[in-house]
Amino acid sequence: MSVTEQLPLFPLGTVLFPGLMLPLHLFEERYRLLLRDLLDRPEPRRFGIVAIEFGHEVGAGAARRLAGVGCVAELHGVTALEDGRFDIVTVGGRRFRRGAVDDTLPYLRAEAELLPDEAGPNPEPHAGLVKRLFTLYRRRLAATGAEIPEPIDLPADPVKLSYLVAAAVVLDLGDKQRLLEAENATTRLRLEAKLLLRENRLIGAVPAVPASQFIDGGVHLN
């Protein structure tokens, strides 16, 4: 039996994955209102991050088409700034399938069907391959002069591994969204192996990757 709930939506030009941290800087009044509404409610306080497939982030109506699957953002920290803006820290929770969008408030809302996080059939061989390819990916990036973060302790759990690698590899929005939408970890890991093979070939052919794009830990503006 599926579980649904109504979530405020925060459209972004990026994809949030379960278990990963995403800092946000809120300056638009509609998102300040969203946060104030959340803070008026009991915990857990959360909203939905959905990728913008067509359009852009800033301005009412700027996001022309939203992805059908998003990720719940759980509020873990709030810093109020003197001018009324906020810096917040969120962590990805469950994935959800987005229903019809309600635009009667300044910020968007939608019914969200929470999706399961399953390992899928026989994920171990795919997990082992992805770990090897991801290690090679980091090594090749480092060889180009890219600033690589400290060594990552890759989790044994295939679901957590699939999300960490999906977040860490530099990919376009479409590929990131496909990884988020994958039915289970086995499917996601299989796709990641193909993408890592492609990226490793590309790095070898054209060794020029913007270092700032690797595992983006910066603050995202709304």
PDB file of N, CA and C in Angstrom, residues 56-101:
ATOM      1  N   HIS A  56      14.015  27.769 -15.092  1.00  0.00           N
ATOM      2  CA  HIS A  56      15.102  28.067 -14.170  1.00  0.00           C
ATOM      3  C   HIS A  56      14.534  28.301 -12.778  1.00  0.00           C
ATOM      4  N   GLU A  57      15.432  28.564 -11.797  1.00  0.00           N
ATOM      5  CA  GLU A  57      15.048  28.524 -10.392  1.00  0.00           C
ATOM      6  C   GLU A  57      14.359  29.780  -9.879  1.00  0.00           C
ATOM      7  N   VAL A  58      14.869  30.937 -10.246  1.00  0.00           N
ATOM      8  CA  VAL A  58      14.469  32.179  -9.584  1.00  0.00           C
ATOM      9  C   VAL A  58      13.273  32.822 -10.269  1.00  0.00           C
ATOM     10  N   GLY A  59      12.266  33.164  -9.457  1.00  0.00           N
ATOM     11  CA  GLY A  59      11.087  33.844  -9.970  1.00  0.00           C
ATOM     12  C   GLY A  59       9.877  32.932 -10.047  1.00  0.00           C
ATOM     13  N   ALA A  60       8.715  33.465  -9.677  1.00  0.00           N
ATOM     14  CA  ALA A  60       7.476  32.691  -9.738  1.00  0.00           C
ATOM     15  C   ALA A  60       7.190  32.286 -11.178  1.00  0.00           C
ATOM     16  N   GLY A  61       6.894  31.024 -11.406  1.00  0.00           N
ATOM     17  CA  GLY A  61       6.599  30.523 -12.740  1.00  0.00           C
ATOM     18  C   GLY A  61       7.818  30.264 -13.588  1.00  0.00           C
ATOM     19  N   ALA A  62       9.026  30.459 -13.038  1.00  0.00           N
ATOM     20  CA  ALA A  62      10.239  30.261 -13.826  1.00  0.00           C
ATOM     21  C   ALA A  62      10.487  28.787 -14.135  1.00  0.00           C
ATOM     22  N   ALA A  63      10.097  27.918 -13.229  1.00  0.00           N
ATOM     23  CA  ALA A  63      10.252  26.480 -13.447  1.00  0.00           C
ATOM     24  C   ALA A  63       9.078  25.995 -14.300  1.00  0.00           C
ATOM     25  N   ARG A  64       9.316  25.811 -15.578  1.00  0.00           N
ATOM     26  CA  ARG A  64       8.223  25.518 -16.510  1.00  0.00           C
ATOM     27  C   ARG A  64       7.817  24.055 -16.512  1.00  0.00           C
ATOM     28  N   ARG A  65       8.771  23.156 -16.287  1.00  0.00           N
ATOM     29  CA  ARG A  65       8.438  21.724 -16.222  1.00  0.00           C
ATOM     30  C   ARG A  65       9.289  21.068 -15.145  1.00  0.00           C
ATOM     31  N   LEU A  66       8.617  20.333 -14.255  1.00  0.00           N
ATOM     32  CA  LEU A  66       9.281  19.688 -13.130  1.00  0.00           C
ATOM     33  C   LEU A  66       9.379  18.187 -13.349  1.00  0.00           C
ATOM     34  N   ALA A  67      10.429  17.602 -12.807  1.00  0.00           N
ATOM     35  CA  ALA A  67      10.602  16.154 -12.884  1.00  0.00           C
ATOM     36  C   ALA A  67       9.479  15.447 -12.139  1.00  0.00           C
ATOM     37  N   GLY A  68       9.200  14.231 -12.559  1.00  0.00           N
ATOM     38  CA  GLY A  68       8.122  13.468 -11.948  1.00  0.00           C
ATOM     39  C   GLY A  68       8.509  12.770 -10.663  1.00  0.00           C
ATOM     40  N   VAL A  69       9.816  12.621 -10.422  1.00  0.00           N
ATOM     41  CA  VAL A  69      10.305  11.987  -9.197  1.00  0.00           C
ATOM     42  C   VAL A  69      11.266  12.953  -8.521  1.00  0.00           C
ATOM     43  N   GLY A  70      11.087  13.138  -7.222  1.00  0.00           N
ATOM     44  CA  GLY A  70      11.959  14.010  -6.442  1.00  0.00           C
ATOM     45  C   GLY A  70      12.426  13.317  -5.183  1.00  0.00           C
ATOM     46  N   CYS A  71      13.010  14.095  -4.285  1.00  0.00           N
ATOM     47  CA  CYS A  71      13.527  13.558  -3.030  1.00  0.00           C
ATOM     48  C   CYS A  71      13.083  14.462  -1.887  1.00  0.00           C
ATOM     49  N   VAL A  72      12.625  13.851  -0.816  1.00  0.00           N
ATOM     50  CA  VAL A  72      12.256  14.612   0.373  1.00  0.00           C
ATOM     51  C   VAL A  72      13.517  15.240   0.971  1.00  0.00           C
ATOM     52  N   ALA A  73      13.436  16.532   1.311  1.00  0.00           N
ATOM     53  CA  ALA A  73      14.531  17.228   1.990  1.00  0.00           C
ATOM     54  C   ALA A  73      14.139  17.413   3.451  1.00  0.00           C
ATOM     55  N   GLU A  74      14.898  16.803   4.352  1.00  0.00           N
ATOM     56  CA  GLU A  74      14.632  16.908   5.787  1.00  0.00           C
ATOM     57  C   GLU A  74      15.452  18.052   6.358  1.00  0.00           C
ATOM     58  N   LEU A  75      14.791  18.957   7.060  1.00  0.00           N
ATOM     59  CA  LEU A  75      15.441  20.153   7.587  1.00  0.00           C
ATOM     60  C   LEU A  75      16.285  19.797   8.812  1.00  0.00           C
ATOM     61  N   HIS A  76      17.584  20.086   8.742  1.00  0.00           N
ATOM     62  CA  HIS A  76      18.496  19.741   9.832  1.00  0.00           C
ATOM     63  C   HIS A  76      19.148  20.947  10.474  1.00  0.00           C
ATOM     64  N   GLY A  77      19.051  22.106   9.878  1.00  0.00           N
ATOM     65  CA  GLY A  77      19.666  23.285  10.468  1.00  0.00           C
ATOM     66  C   GLY A  77      19.186  24.542   9.795  1.00  0.00           C
ATOM     67  N   VAL A  78      18.968  25.597  10.592  1.00  0.00           N
ATOM     68  CA  VAL A  78      18.487  26.885  10.080  1.00  0.00           C
ATOM     69  C   VAL A  78      19.311  28.003  10.693  1.00  0.00           C
ATOM     70  N   THR A  79      19.814  28.894   9.843  1.00  0.00           N
ATOM     71  CA  THR A  79      20.480  30.106  10.305  1.00  0.00           C
ATOM     72  C   THR A  79      19.739  31.303   9.719  1.00  0.00           C
ATOM     73  N   ALA A  80      19.150  32.116  10.600  1.00  0.00           N
ATOM     74  CA  ALA A  80      18.436  33.316  10.161  1.00  0.00           C
ATOM     75  C   ALA A  80      19.428  34.460  10.009  1.00  0.00           C
ATOM     76  N   LEU A  81      19.403  35.128   8.867  1.00  0.00           N
ATOM     77  CA  LEU A  81      20.281  36.257   8.614  1.00  0.00           C
ATOM     78  C   LEU A  81      19.560  37.563   8.928  1.00  0.00           C
ATOM     79  N   GLU A  82      20.316  38.621   9.151  1.00  0.00           N
ATOM     80  CA  GLU A  82      19.735  39.874   9.612  1.00  0.00           C
ATOM     81  C   GLU A  82      18.768  40.490   8.610  1.00  0.00           C
ATOM     82  N   ASP A  83      18.982  40.248   7.324  1.00  0.00           N
ATOM     83  CA  ASP A  83      18.130  40.863   6.295  1.00  0.00           C
ATOM     84  C   ASP A  83      16.901  40.022   5.968  1.00  0.00           C
ATOM     85  N   GLY A  84      16.646  38.972   6.745  1.00  0.00           N
ATOM     86  CA  GLY A  84      15.458  38.147   6.520  1.00  0.00           C
ATOM     87  C   GLY A  84      15.696  36.908   5.694  1.00  0.00           C
ATOM     88  N   ARG A  85      16.894  36.789   5.121  1.00  0.00           N
ATOM     89  CA  ARG A  85      17.219  35.565   4.387  1.00  0.00           C
ATOM     90  C   ARG A  85      17.580  34.451   5.367  1.00  0.00           C
ATOM     91  N   PHE A  86      17.676  33.224   4.827  1.00  0.00           N
ATOM     92  CA  PHE A  86      18.018  32.074   5.657  1.00  0.00           C
ATOM     93  C   PHE A  86      19.056  31.217   4.948  1.00  0.00           C
ATOM     94  N   ASP A  87      19.962  30.659   5.721  1.00  0.00           N
ATOM     95  CA  ASP A  87      20.800  29.552   5.278  1.00  0.00           C
ATOM     96  C   ASP A  87      20.291  28.304   5.987  1.00  0.00           C
ATOM     97  N   ILE A  88      20.018  27.261   5.223  1.00  0.00           N
ATOM     98  CA  ILE A  88      19.512  26.037   5.828  1.00  0.00           C
ATOM     99  C   ILE A  88      20.348  24.850   5.366  1.00  0.00           C
ATOM    100  N   VAL A  89      20.305  23.797   6.157  1.00  0.00           N
ATOM    101  CA  VAL A  89      20.961  22.540   5.809  1.00  0.00           C
ATOM    102  C   VAL A  89      19.886  21.460   5.752  1.00  0.00           C
ATOM    103  N   THR A  90      19.861  20.736   4.642  1.00  0.00           N
ATOM    104  CA  THR A  90      18.900  19.650   4.478  1.00  0.00           C
ATOM    105  C   THR A  90      19.646  18.351   4.197  1.00  0.00           C
ATOM    106  N   VAL A  91      18.974  17.243   4.483  1.00  0.00           N
ATOM    107  CA  VAL A  91      19.494  15.916   4.162  1.00  0.00           C
ATOM    108  C   VAL A  91      18.402  15.158   3.416  1.00  0.00           C
ATOM    109  N   GLY A  92      18.793  14.498   2.359  1.00  0.00           N
ATOM    110  CA  GLY A  92      17.834  13.759   1.550  1.00  0.00           C
ATOM    111  C   GLY A  92      17.188  12.621   2.314  1.00  0.00           C
ATOM    112  N   GLY A  93      15.861  12.527   2.223  1.00  0.00           N
ATOM    113  CA  GLY A  93      15.107  11.438   2.830  1.00  0.00           C
ATOM    114  C   GLY A  93      14.620  10.465   1.761  1.00  0.00           C
ATOM    115  N   ARG A  94      13.347  10.152   1.779  1.00  0.00           N
ATOM    116  CA  ARG A  94      12.767   9.210   0.817  1.00  0.00           C
ATOM    117  C   ARG A  94      12.585   9.865  -0.552  1.00  0.00           C
ATOM    118  N   ARG A  95      12.668   9.052  -1.587  1.00  0.00           N
ATOM    119  CA  ARG A  95      12.263   9.509  -2.914  1.00  0.00           C
ATOM    120  C   ARG A  95      10.737   9.554  -2.976  1.00  0.00           C
ATOM    121  N   PHE A  96      10.209  10.369  -3.881  1.00  0.00           N
ATOM    122  CA  PHE A  96       8.756  10.410  -4.043  1.00  0.00           C
ATOM    123  C   PHE A  96       8.395  10.633  -5.500  1.00  0.00           C
ATOM    124  N   ARG A  97       7.212  10.146  -5.831  1.00  0.00           N
ATOM    125  CA  ARG A  97       6.643  10.417  -7.156  1.00  0.00           C
ATOM    126  C   ARG A  97       5.674  11.581  -7.007  1.00  0.00           C
ATOM    127  N   ARG A  98       5.903  12.621  -7.799  1.00  0.00           N
ATOM    128  CA  ARG A  98       5.132  13.851  -7.678  1.00  0.00           C
ATOM    129  C   ARG A  98       3.767  13.726  -8.328  1.00  0.00           C
ATOM    130  N   GLY A  99       2.734  14.196  -7.618  1.00  0.00           N
ATOM    131  CA  GLY A  99       1.405  14.295  -8.188  1.00  0.00           C
ATOM    132  C   GLY A  99       1.177  15.669  -8.787  1.00  0.00           C
ATOM    133  N   ALA A 100      -0.089  16.013  -9.007  1.00  0.00           N
ATOM    134  CA  ALA A 100      -0.435  17.306  -9.586  1.00  0.00           C
ATOM    135  C   ALA A 100       0.037  18.438  -8.681  1.00  0.00           C
ATOM    136  N   VAL A 101       0.490  19.519  -9.297  1.00  0.00           N
ATOM    137  CA  VAL A 101       1.040  20.657  -8.552  1.00  0.00           C
ATOM    138  C   VAL A 101      -0.077  21.620  -8.170  1.00  0.00           C
TER     139      VAL A 101
END
